PDB file of C-alpha atoms in Angstrom:
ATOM      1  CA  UNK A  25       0.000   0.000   0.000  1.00 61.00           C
ATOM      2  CA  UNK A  26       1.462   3.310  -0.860  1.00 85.00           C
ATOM      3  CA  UNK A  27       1.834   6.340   1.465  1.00 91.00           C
ATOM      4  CA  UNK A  28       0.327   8.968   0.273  1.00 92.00           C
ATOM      5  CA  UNK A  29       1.502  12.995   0.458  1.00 94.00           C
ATOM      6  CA  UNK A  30       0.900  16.067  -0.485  1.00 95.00           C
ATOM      7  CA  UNK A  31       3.627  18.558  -1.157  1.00 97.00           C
ATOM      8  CA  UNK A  32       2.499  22.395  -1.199  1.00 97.00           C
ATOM      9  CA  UNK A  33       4.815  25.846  -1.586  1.00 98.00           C
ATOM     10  CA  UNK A  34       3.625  28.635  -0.578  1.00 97.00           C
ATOM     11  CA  UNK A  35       4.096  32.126  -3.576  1.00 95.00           C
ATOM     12  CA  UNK A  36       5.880  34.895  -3.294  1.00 93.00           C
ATOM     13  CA  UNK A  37       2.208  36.759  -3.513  1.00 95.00           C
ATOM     14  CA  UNK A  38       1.104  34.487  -0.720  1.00 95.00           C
ATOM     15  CA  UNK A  39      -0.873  32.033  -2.253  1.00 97.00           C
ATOM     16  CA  UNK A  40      -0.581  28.680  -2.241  1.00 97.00           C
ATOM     17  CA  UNK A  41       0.082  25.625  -4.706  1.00 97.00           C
ATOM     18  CA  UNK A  42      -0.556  22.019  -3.790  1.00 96.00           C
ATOM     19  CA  UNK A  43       0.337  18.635  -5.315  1.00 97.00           C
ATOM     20  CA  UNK A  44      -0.658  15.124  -4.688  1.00 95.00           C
ATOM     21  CA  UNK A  45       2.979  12.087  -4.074  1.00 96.00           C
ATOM     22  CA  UNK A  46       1.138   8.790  -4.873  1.00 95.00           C
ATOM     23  CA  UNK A  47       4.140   6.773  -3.386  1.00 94.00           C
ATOM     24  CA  UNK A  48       6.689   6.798  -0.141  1.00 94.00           C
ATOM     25  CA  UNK A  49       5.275  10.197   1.192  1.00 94.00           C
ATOM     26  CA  UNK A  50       6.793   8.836   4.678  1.00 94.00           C
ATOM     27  CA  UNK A  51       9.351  11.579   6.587  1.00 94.00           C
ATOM     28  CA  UNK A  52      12.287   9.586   5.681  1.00 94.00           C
ATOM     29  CA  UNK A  53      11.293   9.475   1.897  1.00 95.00           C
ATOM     30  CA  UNK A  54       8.997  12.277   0.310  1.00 97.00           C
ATOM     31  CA  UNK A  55      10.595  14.545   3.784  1.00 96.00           C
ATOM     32  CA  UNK A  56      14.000  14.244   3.120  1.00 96.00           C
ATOM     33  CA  UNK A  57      13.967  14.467  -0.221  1.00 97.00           C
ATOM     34  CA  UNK A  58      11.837  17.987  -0.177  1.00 97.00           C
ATOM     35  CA  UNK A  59      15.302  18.578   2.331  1.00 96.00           C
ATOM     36  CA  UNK A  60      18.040  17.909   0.272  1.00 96.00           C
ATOM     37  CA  UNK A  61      16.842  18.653  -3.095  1.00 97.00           C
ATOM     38  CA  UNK A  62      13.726  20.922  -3.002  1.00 97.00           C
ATOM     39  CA  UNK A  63      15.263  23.430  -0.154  1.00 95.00           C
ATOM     40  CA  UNK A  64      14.070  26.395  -2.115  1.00 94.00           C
ATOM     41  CA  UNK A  65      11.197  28.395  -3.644  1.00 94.00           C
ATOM     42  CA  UNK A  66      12.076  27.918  -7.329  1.00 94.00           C
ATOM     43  CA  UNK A  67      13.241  24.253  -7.016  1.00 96.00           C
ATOM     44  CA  UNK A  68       9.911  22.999  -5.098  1.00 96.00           C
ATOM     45  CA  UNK A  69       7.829  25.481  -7.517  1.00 95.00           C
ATOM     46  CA  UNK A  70       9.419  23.087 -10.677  1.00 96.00           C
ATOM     47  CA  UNK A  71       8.199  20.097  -8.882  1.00 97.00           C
ATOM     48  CA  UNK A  72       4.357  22.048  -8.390  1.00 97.00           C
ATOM     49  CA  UNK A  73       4.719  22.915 -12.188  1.00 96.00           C
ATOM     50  CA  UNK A  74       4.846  19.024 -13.004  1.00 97.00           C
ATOM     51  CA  UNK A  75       1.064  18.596 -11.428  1.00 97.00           C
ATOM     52  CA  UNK A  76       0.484  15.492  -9.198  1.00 97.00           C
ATOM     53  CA  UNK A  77       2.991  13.182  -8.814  1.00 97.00           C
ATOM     54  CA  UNK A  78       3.363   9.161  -8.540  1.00 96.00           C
ATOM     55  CA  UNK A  79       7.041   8.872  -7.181  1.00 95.00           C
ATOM     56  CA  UNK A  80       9.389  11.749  -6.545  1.00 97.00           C
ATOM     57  CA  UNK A  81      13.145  11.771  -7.443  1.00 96.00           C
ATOM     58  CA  UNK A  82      15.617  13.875  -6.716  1.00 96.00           C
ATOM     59  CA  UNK A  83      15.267  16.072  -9.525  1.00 95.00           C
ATOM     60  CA  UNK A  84      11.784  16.834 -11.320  1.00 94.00           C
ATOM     61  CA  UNK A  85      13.054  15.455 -14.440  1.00 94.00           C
ATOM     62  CA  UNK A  86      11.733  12.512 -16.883  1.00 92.00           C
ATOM     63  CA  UNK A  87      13.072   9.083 -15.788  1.00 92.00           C
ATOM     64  CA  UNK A  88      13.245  10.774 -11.607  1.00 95.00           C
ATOM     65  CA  UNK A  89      10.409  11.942 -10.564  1.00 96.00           C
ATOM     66  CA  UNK A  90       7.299  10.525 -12.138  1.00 96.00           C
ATOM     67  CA  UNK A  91       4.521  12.979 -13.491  1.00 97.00           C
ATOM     68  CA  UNK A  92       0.947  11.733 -13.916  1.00 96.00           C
ATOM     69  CA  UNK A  93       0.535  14.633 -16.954  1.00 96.00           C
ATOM     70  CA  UNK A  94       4.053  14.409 -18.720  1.00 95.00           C
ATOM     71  CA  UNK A  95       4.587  10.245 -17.900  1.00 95.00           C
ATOM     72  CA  UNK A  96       1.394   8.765 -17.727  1.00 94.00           C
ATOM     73  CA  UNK A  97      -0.306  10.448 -19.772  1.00 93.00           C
ATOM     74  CA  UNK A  98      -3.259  11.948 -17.415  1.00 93.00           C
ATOM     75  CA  UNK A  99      -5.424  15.097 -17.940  1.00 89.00           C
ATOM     76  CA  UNK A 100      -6.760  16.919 -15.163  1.00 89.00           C
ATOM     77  CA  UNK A 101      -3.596  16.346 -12.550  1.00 94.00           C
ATOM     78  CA  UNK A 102      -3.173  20.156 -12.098  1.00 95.00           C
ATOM     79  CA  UNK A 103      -1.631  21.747  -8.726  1.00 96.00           C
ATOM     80  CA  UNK A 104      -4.694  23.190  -6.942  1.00 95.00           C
ATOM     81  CA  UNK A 105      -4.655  27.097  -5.737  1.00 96.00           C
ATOM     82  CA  UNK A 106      -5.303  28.492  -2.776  1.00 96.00           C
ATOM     83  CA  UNK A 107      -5.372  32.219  -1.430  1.00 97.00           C
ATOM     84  CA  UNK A 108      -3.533  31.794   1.082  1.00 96.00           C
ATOM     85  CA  UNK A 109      -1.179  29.369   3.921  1.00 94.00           C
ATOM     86  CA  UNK A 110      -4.716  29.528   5.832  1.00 93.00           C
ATOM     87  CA  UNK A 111      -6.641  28.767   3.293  1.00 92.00           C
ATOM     88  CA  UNK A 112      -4.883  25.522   2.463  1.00 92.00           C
ATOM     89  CA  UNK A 113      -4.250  24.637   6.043  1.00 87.00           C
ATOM     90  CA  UNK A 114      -8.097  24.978   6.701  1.00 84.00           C
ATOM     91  CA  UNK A 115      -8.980  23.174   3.501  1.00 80.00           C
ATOM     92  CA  UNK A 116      -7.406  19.859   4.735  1.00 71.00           C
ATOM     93  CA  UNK A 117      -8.387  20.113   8.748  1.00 66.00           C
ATOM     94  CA  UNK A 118      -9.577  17.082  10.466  1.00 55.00           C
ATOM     95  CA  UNK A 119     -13.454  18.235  11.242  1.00 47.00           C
ATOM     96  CA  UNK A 120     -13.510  18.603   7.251  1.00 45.00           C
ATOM     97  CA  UNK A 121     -12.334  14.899   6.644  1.00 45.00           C
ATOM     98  CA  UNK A 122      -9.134  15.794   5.266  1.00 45.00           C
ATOM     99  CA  UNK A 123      -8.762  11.887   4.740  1.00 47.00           C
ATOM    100  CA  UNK A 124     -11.408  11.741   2.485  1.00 49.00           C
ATOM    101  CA  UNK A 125      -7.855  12.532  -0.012  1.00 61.00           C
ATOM    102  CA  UNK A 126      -5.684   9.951   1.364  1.00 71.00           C
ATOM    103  CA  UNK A 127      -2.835  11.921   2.956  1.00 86.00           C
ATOM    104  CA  UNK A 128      -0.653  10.778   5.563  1.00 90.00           C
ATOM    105  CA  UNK A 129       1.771  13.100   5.537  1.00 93.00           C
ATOM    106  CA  UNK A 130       1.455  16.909   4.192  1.00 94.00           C
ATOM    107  CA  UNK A 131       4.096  18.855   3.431  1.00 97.00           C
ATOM    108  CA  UNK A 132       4.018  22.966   2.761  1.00 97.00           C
ATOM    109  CA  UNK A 133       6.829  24.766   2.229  1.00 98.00           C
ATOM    110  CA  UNK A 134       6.319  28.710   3.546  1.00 97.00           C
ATOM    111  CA  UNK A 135       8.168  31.627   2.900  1.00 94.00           C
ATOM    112  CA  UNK A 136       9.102  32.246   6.814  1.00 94.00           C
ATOM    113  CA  UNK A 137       9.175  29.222   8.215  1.00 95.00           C
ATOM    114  CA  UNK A 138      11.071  26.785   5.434  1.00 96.00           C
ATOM    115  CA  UNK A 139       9.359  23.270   5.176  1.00 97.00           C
ATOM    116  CA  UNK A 140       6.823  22.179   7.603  1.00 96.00           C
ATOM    117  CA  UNK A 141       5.291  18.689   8.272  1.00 96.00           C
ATOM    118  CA  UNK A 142       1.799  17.176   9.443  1.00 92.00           C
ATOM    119  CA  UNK A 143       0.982  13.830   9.894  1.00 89.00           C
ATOM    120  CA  UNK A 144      -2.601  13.005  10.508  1.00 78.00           C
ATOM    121  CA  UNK A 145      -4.389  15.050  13.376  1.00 77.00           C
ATOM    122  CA  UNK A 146      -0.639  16.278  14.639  1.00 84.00           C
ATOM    123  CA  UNK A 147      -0.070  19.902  14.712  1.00 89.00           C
ATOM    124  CA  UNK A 148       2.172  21.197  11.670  1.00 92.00           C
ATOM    125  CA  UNK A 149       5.849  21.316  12.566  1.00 95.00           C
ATOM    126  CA  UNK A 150       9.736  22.256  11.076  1.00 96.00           C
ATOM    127  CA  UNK A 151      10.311  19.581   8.685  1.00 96.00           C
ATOM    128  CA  UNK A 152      13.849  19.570   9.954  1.00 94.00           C
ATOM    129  CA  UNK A 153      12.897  18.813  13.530  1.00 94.00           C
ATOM    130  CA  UNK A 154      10.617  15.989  12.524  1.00 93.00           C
ATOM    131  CA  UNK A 155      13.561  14.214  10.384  1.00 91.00           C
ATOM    132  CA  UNK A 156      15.736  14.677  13.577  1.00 90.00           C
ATOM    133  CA  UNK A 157      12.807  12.787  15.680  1.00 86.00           C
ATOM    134  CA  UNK A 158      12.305  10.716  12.695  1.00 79.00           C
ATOM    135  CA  UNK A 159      16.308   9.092  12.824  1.00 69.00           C
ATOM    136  CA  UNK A 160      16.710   9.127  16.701  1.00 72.00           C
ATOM    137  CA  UNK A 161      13.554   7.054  16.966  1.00 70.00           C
ATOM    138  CA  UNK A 162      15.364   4.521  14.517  1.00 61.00           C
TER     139      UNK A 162
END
C-alpha cells in the first residue's frame, strides 16, 4: 500500500500551490527528499509545475520523478490554488475529513518558516525537527 503525500509551496504573492505524491510520502522518503533537493522556492515550484505526482526523485526530471501529466499520460492532474497558507491549512483540517484525499503526511513549504510537516491530526511542525525525531527514533 502506498503512502500517500501532499507537497504544497507557498508564492511569493502568498498564495498557495498544492500537489498530490502517490508513493513513499513517509518523513524519511517524500521529507528528506523535499530537504536535500527541493530546499528552495524555485526548485519545489518546478516540482508544483509538473502537477500530481506518482514517485518523486531527486530532480523533477523525466526518468526521476514521475509525473501523472508528462509520464502517464493523465489530464486533469493540475496543482490546486489556494489564497492563502490559511486557506490551504483549513482546507485539509480534520473536522472537514481531510482523509477523504488519502494523505498521511502533508508537506508545505512557507516563505518564513522553510518546510513544515503534518501527519494526521498532529499539529504542523519544522520539517527539519521531525527528520531529527524521525532518525533518533530509529
Amino acid at each position: 500500500m502506498s503512502t500517500r503525500s501532499c507537497i504544497a509551496v507557498e508564492r511569493c504573492n502568498g498564495t498557495v500551490s498544492e500537489i498530490y505524491c502517490h508513493s513513499d510520502g513517509e518523513i524519511r522518503n517524500v521529507g528528506e527528499r523535499l530537504l536535500t533537493y527541493y530546499n528552495t522556492t524555485r526548485l519545489a515550484s518546478k516540482l508544483i509545475t509538473l502537477g500530481d505526482i506518482s514517485f518523486l526523485g531527486t530532480t523533477p526530471n523525466v526518468n526521476d520523478t514521475v509525473a501523472y501529466m508528462r509520464d502517464k499520460g493523465c489530464v486533469e492532474c493540475y496543482a490546486r490554488k489556494y489564497r492563502s497558507v490559511k486557506q490551504f491549512q483549513s482546507h485539509y483540517k480534520v473536522d472537514k475529513r481531510r482523509y477523504d484525499q488519502g494523505y498521511e503526511y502533508m508537506y508545505l513549504l512557507t516563505r518564513k518558516h522553510g518546510w513544515l510537516v503534518k501527519q494526521y491530526a498532529d499539529p504542523w511542525e519544522s520539517l527539519t525537527t521531525a527528520l531529527i525525531t524521525e532518525k533518533l527514533s530509529k
